[in-house]
PDB file of C-alpha atoms and ligand atoms in Angstrom:
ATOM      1  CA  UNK A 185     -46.295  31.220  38.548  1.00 37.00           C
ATOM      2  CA  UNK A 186     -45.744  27.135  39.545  1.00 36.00           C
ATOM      3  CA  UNK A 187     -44.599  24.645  36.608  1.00 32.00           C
ATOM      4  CA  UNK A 188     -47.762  23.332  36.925  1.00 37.00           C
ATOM      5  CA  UNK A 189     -49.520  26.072  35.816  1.00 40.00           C
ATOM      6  CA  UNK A 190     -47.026  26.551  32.741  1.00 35.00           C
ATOM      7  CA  UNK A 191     -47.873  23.237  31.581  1.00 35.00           C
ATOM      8  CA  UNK A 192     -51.328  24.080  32.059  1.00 41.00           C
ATOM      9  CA  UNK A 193     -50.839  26.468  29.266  1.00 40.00           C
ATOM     10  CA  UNK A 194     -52.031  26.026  25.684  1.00 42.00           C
ATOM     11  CA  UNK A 195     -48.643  27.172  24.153  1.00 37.00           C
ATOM     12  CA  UNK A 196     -46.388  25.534  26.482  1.00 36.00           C
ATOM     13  CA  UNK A 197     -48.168  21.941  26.018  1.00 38.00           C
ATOM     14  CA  UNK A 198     -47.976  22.318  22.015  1.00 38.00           C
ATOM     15  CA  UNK A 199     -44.186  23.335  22.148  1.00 36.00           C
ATOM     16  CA  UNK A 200     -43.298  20.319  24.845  1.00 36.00           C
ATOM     17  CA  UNK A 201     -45.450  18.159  22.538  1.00 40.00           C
ATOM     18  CA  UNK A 202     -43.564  19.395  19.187  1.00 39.00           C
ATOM     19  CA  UNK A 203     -40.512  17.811  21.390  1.00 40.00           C
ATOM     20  CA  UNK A 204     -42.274  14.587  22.051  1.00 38.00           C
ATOM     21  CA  UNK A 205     -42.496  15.259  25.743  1.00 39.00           C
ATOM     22  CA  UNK A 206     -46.048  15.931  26.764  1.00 39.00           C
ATOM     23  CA  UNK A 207     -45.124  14.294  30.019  1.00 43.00           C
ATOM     24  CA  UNK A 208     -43.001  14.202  32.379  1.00 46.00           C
ATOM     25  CA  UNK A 209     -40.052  10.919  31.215  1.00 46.00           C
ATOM     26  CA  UNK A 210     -40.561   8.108  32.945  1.00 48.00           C
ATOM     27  CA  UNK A 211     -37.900   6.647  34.699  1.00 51.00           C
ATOM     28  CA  UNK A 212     -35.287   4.386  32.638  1.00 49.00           C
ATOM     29  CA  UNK A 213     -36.588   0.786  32.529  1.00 52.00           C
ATOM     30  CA  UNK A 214     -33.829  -2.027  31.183  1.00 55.00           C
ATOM     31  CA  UNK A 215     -36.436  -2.389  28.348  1.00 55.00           C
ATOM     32  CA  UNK A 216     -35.673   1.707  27.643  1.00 54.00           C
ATOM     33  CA  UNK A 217     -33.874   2.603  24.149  1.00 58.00           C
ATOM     34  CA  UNK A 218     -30.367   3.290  25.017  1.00 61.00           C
ATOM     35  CA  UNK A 219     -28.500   5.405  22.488  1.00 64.00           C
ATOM     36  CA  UNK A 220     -26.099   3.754  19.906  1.00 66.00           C
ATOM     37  CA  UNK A 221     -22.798   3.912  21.521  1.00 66.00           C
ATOM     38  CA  UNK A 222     -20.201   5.924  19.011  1.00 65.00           C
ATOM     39  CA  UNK A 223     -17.725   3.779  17.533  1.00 65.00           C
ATOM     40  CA  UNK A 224     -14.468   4.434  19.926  1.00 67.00           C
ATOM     41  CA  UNK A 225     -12.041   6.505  17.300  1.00 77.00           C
ATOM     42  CA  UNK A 226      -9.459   5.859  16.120  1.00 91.00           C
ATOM     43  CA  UNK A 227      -6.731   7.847  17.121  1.00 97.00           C
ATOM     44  CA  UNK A 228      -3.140   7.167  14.831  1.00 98.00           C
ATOM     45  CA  UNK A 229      -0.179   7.106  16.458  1.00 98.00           C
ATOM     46  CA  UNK A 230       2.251   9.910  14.681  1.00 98.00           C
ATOM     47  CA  UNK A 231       5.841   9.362  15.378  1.00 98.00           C
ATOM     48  CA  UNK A 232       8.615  12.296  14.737  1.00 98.00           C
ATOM     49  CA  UNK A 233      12.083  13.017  15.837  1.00 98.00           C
ATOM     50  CA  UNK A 234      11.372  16.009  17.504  1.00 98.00           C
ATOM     51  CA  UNK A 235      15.052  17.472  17.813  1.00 97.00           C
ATOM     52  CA  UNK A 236      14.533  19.266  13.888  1.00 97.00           C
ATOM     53  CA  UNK A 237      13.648  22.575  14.639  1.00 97.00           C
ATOM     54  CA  UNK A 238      11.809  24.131  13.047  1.00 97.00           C
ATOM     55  CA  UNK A 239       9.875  20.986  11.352  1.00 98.00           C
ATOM     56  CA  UNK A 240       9.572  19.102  15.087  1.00 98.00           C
ATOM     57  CA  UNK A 241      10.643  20.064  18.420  1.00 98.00           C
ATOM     58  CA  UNK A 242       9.742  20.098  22.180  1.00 97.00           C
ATOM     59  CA  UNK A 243       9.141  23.631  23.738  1.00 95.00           C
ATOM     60  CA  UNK A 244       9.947  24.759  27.288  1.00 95.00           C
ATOM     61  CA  UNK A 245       7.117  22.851  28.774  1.00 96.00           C
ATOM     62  CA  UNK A 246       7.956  19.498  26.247  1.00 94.00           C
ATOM     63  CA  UNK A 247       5.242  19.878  23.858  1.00 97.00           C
ATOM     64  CA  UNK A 248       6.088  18.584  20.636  1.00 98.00           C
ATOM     65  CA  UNK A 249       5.568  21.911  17.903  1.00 98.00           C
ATOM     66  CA  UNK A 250       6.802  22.316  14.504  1.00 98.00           C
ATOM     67  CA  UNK A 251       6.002  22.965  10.591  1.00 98.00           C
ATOM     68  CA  UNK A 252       5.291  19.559  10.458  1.00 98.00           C
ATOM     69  CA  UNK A 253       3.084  18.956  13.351  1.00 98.00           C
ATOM     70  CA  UNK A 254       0.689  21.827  12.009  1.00 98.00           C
ATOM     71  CA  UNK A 255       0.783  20.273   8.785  1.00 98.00           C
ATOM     72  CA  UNK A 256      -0.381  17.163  10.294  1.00 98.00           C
ATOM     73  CA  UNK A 257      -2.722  18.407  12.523  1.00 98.00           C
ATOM     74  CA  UNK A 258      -4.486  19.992   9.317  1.00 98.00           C
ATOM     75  CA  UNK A 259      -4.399  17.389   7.261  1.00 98.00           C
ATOM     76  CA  UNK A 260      -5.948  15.067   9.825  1.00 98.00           C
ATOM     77  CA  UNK A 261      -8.919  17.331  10.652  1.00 98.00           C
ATOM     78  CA  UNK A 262      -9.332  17.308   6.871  1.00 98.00           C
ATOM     79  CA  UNK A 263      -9.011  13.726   6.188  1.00 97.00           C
ATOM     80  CA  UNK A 264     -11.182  13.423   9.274  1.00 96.00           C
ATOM     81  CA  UNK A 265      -8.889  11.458  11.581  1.00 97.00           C
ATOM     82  CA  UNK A 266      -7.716  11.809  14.771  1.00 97.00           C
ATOM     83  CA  UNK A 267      -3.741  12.056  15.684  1.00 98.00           C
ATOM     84  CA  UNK A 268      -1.617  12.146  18.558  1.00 98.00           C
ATOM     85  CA  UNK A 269       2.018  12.501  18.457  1.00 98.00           C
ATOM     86  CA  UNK A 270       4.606  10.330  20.182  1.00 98.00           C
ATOM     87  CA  UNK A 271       8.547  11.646  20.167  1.00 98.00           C
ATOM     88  CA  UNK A 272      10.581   8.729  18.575  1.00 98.00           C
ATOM     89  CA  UNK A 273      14.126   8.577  17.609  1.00 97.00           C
ATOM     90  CA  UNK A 274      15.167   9.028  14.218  1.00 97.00           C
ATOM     91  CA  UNK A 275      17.044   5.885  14.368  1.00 96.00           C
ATOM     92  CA  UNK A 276      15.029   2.717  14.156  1.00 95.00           C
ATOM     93  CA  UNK A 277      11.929   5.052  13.559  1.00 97.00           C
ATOM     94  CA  UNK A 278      11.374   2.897  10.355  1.00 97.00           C
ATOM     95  CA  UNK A 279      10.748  -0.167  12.383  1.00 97.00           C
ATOM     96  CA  UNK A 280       8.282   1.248  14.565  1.00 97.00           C
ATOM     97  CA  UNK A 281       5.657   1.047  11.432  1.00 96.00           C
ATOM     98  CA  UNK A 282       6.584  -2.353  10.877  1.00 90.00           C
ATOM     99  CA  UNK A 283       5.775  -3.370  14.710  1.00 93.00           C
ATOM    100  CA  UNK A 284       2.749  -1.402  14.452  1.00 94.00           C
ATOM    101  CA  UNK A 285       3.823   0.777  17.580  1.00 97.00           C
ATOM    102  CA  UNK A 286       3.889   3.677  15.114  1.00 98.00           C
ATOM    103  CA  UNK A 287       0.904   4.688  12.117  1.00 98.00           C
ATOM    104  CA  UNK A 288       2.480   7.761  10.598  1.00 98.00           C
ATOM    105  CA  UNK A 289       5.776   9.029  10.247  1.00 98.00           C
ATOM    106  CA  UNK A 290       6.549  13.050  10.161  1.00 98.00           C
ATOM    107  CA  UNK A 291       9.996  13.961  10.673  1.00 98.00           C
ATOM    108  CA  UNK A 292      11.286  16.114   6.942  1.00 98.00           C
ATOM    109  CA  UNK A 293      11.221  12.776   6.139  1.00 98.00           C
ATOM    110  CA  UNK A 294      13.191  12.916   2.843  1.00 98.00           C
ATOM    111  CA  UNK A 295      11.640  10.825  -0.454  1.00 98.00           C
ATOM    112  CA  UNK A 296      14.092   8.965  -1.943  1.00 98.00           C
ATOM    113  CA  UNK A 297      13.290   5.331  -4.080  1.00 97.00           C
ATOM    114  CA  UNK A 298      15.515   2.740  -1.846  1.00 97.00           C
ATOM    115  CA  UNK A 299      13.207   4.041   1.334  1.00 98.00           C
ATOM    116  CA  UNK A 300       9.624   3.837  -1.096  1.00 98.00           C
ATOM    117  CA  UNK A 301      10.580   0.226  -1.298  1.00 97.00           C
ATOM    118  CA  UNK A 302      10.050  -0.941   2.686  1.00 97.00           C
ATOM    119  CA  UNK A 303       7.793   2.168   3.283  1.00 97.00           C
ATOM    120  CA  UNK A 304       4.975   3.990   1.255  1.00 98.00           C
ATOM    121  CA  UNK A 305       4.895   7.676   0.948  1.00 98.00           C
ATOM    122  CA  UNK A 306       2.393  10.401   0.745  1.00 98.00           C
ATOM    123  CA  UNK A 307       2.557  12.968  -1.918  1.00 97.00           C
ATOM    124  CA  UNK A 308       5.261  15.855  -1.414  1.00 97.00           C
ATOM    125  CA  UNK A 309       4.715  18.101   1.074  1.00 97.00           C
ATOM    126  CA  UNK A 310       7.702  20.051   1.387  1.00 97.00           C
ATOM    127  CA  UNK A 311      11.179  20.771  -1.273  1.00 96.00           C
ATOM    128  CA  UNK A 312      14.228  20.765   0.469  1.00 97.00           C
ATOM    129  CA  UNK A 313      17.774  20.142  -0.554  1.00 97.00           C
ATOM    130  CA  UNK A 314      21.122  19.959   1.619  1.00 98.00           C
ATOM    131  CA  UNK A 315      23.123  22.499   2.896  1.00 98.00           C
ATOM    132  CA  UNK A 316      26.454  22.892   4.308  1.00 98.00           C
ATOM    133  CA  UNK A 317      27.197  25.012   7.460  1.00 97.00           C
ATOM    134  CA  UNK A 318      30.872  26.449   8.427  1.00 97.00           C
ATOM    135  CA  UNK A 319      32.366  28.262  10.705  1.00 95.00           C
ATOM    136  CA  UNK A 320      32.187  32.313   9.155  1.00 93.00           C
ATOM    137  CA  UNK A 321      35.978  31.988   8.087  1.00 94.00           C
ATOM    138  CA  UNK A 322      35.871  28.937   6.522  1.00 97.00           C
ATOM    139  CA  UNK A 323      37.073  28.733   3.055  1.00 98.00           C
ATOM    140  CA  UNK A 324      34.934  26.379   1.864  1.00 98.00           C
ATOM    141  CA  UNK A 325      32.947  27.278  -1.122  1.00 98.00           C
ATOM    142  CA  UNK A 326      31.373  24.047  -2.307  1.00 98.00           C
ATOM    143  CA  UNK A 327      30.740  20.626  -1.569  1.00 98.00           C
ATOM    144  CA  UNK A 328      34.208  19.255  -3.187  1.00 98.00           C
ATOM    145  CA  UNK A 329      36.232  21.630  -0.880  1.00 98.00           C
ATOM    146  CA  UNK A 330      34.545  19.265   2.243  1.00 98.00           C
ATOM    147  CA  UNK A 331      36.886  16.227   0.596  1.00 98.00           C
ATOM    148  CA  UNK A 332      40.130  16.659   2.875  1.00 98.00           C
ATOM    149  CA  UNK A 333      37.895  17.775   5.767  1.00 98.00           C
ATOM    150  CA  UNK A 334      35.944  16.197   8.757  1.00 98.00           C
ATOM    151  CA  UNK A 335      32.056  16.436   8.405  1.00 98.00           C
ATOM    152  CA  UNK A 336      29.453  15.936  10.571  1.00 98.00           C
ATOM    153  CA  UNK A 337      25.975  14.409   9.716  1.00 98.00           C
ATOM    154  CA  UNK A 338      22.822  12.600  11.439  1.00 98.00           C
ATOM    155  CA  UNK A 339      23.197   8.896  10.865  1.00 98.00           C
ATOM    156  CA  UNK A 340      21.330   7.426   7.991  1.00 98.00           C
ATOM    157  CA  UNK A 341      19.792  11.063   6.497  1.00 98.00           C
ATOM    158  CA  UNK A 342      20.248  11.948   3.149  1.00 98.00           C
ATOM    159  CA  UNK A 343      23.059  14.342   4.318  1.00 98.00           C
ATOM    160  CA  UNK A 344      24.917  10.688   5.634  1.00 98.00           C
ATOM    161  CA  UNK A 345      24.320   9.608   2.056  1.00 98.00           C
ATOM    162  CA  UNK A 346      25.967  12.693  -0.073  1.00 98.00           C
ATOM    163  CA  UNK A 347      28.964  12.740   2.376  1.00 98.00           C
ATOM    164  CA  UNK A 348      29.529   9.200   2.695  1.00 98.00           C
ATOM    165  CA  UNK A 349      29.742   9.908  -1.316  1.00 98.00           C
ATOM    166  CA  UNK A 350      32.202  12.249  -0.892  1.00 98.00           C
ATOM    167  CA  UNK A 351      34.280  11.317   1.766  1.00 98.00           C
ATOM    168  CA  UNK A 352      33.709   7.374   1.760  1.00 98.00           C
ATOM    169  CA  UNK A 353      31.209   5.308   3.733  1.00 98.00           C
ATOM    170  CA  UNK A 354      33.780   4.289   6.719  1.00 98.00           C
ATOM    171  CA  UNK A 355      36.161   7.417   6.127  1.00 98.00           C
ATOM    172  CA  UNK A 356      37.265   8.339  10.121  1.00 98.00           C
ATOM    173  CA  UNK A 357      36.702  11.597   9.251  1.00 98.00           C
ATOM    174  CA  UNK A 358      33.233  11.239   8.687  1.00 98.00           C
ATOM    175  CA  UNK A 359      31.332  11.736  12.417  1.00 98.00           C
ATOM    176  CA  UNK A 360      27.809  10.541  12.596  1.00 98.00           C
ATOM    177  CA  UNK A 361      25.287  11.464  15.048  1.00 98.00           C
ATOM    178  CA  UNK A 362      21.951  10.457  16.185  1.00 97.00           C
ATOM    179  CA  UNK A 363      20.555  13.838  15.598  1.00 97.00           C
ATOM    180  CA  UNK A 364      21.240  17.201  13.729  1.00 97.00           C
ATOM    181  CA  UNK A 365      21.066  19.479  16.596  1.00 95.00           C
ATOM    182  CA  UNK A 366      24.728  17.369  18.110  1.00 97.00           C
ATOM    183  CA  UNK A 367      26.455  17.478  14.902  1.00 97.00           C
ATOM    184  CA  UNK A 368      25.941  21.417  14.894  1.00 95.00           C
ATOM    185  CA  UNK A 369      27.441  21.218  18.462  1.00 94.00           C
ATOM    186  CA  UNK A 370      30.241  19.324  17.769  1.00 97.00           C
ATOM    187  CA  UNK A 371      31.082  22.512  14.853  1.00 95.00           C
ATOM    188  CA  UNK A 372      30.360  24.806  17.502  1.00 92.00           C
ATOM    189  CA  UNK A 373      32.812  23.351  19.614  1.00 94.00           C
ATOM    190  CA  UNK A 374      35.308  22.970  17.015  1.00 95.00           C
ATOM    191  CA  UNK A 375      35.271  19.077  16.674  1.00 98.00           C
ATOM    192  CA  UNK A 376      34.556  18.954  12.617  1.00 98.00           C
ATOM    193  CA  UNK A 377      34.539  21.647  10.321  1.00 98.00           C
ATOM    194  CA  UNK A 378      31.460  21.466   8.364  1.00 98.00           C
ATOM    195  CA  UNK A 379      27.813  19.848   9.083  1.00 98.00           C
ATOM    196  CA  UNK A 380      25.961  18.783   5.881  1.00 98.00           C
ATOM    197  CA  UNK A 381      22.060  18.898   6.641  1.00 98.00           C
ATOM    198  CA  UNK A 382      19.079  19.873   5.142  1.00 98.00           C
ATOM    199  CA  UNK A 383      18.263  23.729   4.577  1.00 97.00           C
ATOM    200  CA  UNK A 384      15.734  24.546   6.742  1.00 96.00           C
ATOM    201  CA  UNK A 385      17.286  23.401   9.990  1.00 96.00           C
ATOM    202  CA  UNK A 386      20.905  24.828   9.133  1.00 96.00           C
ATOM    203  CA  UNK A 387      19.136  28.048   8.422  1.00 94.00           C
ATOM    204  CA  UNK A 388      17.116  28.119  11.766  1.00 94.00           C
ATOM    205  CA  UNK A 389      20.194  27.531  13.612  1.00 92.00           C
ATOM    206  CA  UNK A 390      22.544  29.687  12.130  1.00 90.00           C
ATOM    207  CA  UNK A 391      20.028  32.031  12.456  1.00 89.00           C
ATOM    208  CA  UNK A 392      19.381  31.709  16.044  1.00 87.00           C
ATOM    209  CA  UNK A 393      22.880  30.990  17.153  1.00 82.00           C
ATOM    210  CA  UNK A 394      24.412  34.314  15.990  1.00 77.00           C
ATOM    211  CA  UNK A 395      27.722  34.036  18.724  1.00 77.00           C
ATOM    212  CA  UNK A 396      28.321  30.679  17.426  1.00 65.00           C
ATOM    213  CA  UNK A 397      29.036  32.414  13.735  1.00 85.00           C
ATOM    214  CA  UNK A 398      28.403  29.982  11.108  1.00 92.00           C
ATOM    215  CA  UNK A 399      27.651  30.368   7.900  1.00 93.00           C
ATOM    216  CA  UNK A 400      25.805  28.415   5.797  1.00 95.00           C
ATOM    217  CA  UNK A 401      27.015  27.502   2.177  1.00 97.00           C
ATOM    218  CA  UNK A 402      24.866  26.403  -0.814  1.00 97.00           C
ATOM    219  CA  UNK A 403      26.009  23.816  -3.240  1.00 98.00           C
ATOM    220  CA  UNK A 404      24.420  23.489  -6.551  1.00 96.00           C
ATOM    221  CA  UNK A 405      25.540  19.806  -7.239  1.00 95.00           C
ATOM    222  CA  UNK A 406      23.256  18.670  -4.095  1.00 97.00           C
ATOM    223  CA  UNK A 407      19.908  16.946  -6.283  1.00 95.00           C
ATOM    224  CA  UNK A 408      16.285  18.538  -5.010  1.00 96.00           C
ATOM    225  CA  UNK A 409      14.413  16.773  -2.258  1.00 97.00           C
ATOM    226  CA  UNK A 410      11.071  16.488  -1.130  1.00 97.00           C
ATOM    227  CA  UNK A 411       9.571  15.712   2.146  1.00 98.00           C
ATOM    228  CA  UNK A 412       7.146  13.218   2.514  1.00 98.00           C
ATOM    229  CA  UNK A 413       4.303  11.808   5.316  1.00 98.00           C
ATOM    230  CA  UNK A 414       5.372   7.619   5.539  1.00 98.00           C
ATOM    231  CA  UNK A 415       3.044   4.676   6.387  1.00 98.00           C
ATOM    232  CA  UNK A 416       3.444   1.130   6.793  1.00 98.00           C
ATOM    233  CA  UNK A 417       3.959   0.146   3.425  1.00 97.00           C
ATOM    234  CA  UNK A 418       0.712  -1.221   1.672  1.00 97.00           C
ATOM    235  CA  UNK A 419      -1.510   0.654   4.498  1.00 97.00           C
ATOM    236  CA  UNK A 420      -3.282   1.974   1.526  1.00 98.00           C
ATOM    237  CA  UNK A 421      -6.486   3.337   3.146  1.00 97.00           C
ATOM    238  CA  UNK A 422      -4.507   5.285   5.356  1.00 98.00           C
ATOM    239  CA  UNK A 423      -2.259   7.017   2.788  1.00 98.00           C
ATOM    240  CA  UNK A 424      -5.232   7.641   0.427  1.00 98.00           C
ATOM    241  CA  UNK A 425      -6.686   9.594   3.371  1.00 98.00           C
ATOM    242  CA  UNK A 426      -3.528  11.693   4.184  1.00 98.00           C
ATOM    243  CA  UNK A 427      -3.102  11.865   0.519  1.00 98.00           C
ATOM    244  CA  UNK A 428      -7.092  13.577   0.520  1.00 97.00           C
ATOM    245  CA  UNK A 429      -6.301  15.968   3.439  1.00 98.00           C
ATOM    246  CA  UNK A 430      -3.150  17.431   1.684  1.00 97.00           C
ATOM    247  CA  UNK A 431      -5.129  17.844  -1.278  1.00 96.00           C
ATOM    248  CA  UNK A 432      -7.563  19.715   0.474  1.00 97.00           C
ATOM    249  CA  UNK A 433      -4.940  21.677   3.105  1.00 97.00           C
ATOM    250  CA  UNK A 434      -2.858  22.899  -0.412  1.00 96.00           C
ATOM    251  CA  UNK A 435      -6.591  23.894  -2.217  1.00 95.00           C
ATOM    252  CA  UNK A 436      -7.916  25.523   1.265  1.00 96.00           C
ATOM    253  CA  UNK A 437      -4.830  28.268   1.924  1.00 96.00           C
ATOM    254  CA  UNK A 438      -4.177  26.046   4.869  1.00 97.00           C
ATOM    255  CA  UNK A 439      -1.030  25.074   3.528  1.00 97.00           C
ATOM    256  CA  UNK A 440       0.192  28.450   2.888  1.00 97.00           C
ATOM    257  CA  UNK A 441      -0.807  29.578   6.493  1.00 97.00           C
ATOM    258  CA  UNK A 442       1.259  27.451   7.791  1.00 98.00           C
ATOM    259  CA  UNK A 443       4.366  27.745   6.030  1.00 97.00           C
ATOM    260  CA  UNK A 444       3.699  31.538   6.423  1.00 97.00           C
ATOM    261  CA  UNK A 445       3.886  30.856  10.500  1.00 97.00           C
ATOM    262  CA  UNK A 446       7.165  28.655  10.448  1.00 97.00           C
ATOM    263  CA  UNK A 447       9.054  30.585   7.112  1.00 95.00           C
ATOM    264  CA  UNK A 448       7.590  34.134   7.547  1.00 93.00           C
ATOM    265  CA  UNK A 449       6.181  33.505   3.930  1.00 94.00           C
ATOM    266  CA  UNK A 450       3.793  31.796   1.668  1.00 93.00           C
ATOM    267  CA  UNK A 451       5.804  29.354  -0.345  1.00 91.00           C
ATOM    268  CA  UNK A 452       6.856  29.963  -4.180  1.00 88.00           C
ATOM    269  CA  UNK A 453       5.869  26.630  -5.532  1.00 85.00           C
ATOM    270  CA  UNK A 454       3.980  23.895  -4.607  1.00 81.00           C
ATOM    271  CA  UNK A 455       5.433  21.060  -2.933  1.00 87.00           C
ATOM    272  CA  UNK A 456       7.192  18.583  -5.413  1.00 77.00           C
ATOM    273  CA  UNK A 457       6.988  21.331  -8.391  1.00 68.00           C
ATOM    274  CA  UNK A 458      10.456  21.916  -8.351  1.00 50.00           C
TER     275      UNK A 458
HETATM  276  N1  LIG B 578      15.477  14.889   5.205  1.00 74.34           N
HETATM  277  C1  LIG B 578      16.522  14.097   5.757  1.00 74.34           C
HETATM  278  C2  LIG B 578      16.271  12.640   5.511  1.00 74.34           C
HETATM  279  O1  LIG B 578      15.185  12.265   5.253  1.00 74.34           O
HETATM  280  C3  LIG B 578      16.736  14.328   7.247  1.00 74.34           C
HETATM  281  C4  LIG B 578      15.532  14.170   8.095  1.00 74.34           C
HETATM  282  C5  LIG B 578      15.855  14.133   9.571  1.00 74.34           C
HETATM  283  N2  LIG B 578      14.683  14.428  10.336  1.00 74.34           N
HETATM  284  C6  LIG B 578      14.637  14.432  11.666  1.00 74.34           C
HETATM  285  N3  LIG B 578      13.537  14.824  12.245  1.00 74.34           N
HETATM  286  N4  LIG B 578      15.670  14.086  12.343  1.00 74.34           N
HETATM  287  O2  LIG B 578      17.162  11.843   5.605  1.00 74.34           O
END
């Protein structure tokens, strides 16, 4: 059996010919049809503060994992676009969508109307509300027992806003910090006496600091919040597609897969119902 006497053959020559290759190709001339190069994609640049476990974080070998990052991951494979994710500080994150270093901002990225008028918002993703962790003796019940007491917060969150409410904007007794995970510290080590945050990551670390024995203490008075994905505002073709692939990732089950992997259950209400 030789290749020559394959072609030879009656049902060989009909299928090569049903290809369009009755012959052997001739060699590529400059004159040859060259297939249309793809158009490069486009792949957005998705900054996040990843020190918010369990909405963004960096794992043992630094990759950046989270609620969030699965829930962008989905909704750009839905919306068809392609995403890579860049760790960026939470403060002057803002300004990276106004220098264009930045496309998409995840990071439990609070709603609120004095941010949707330098940035625009995708639809709610996520309800949230803020929380205040103590140590396990603490006597505080509520939000009004924090008054004669020093607080800890992450600069410029909502949590900044309700205790610079409370306490005063340039009250000494207020500590900022540039990220959650330090103001939890400085309880731990007995610096303040409550951190006001939002639920999710007080809950994940009380629950996975158990020697450090906090408690965490709900406060009805705090208003609902809801997380949203932000763009550079007036990038309205890129919202409308994030916008499409949440749609679609809330229809699908997709969203309630992955809230299932990063809460242990589907949620009880759709994002923004509340
Ligand atoms: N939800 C709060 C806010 O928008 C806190 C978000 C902080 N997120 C972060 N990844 N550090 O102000």
């Amino acid at each position: 059996f030789t290749l020559g006497a394959a072609l030879a053959t009656p049902l060989l020559a009909t299928l090569l010919s049903a290809c369009g290759r009755t012959e052997a190709p001739a060699a590529p001339t400059a004159s040859a049809p060259t297939p249309a190069a793809a158009p490069a994609a486009r792949i957005y640049t998705v900054g996040t503060d990843a020190v918010y476990a369990p909405f963004e974080f960096q794992n043992e070998r630094g990759e950046i994992q989270g609620f969030d990052i699965d829930l962008v991951k989905a909704v750009a494979q839905r919306a068809g676009i392609e995403v890579k994710f860049v760790n960026t500080p939470w403060e002057g994150m803002f300004n990276t969508l106004a220098q264009g270093d930045r496309d998409i901002l995840v990071s439990a990225i609070t709603i609120t109307p004095e941010r949707a008028q330098t940035m625009d918002f995708s639809a709610p993703y996520f309800d949230a509300r803020q929380l205040i962790a103590v140590p396990a003796a603490s006597k505080v019940q509520r939000f009004a027992d924090l008054k004669p007491l020093r607080v800890a917060v992450q600069t410029g969150t909502t949590g900044d806003e309700v205790v610079s409410q409370l306490l005063g904007k340039t009250n000494p007794r207020l500590k900022r910090f540039e990220s959650t995970p330090l103001a939890l510290q400085e309880l731990d080590a007995g610096g303040v006496d409550a951190v006001v945050a939002d639920n999710g990551v007080i809950a994940h670390y009380v629950a996975h600091h158990p020697g450090a024995r906090f408690k965490s203490v709900e406060d009805p008075s705090f208003i609902p919040e809801q997380y949203g994905l932000v763009v550079k505002k007036g990038n309205a073709a890129l919202l409308a597609q994030l916008n499409d692939g949440l749609v679609k990732l809330l229809a699908d089950g997709g969203y309630a897969e992955i809230h299932t992997r990063w809460f242990g259950a589907a949620p009880t209400a759709l994002p923004g119902s509340v």
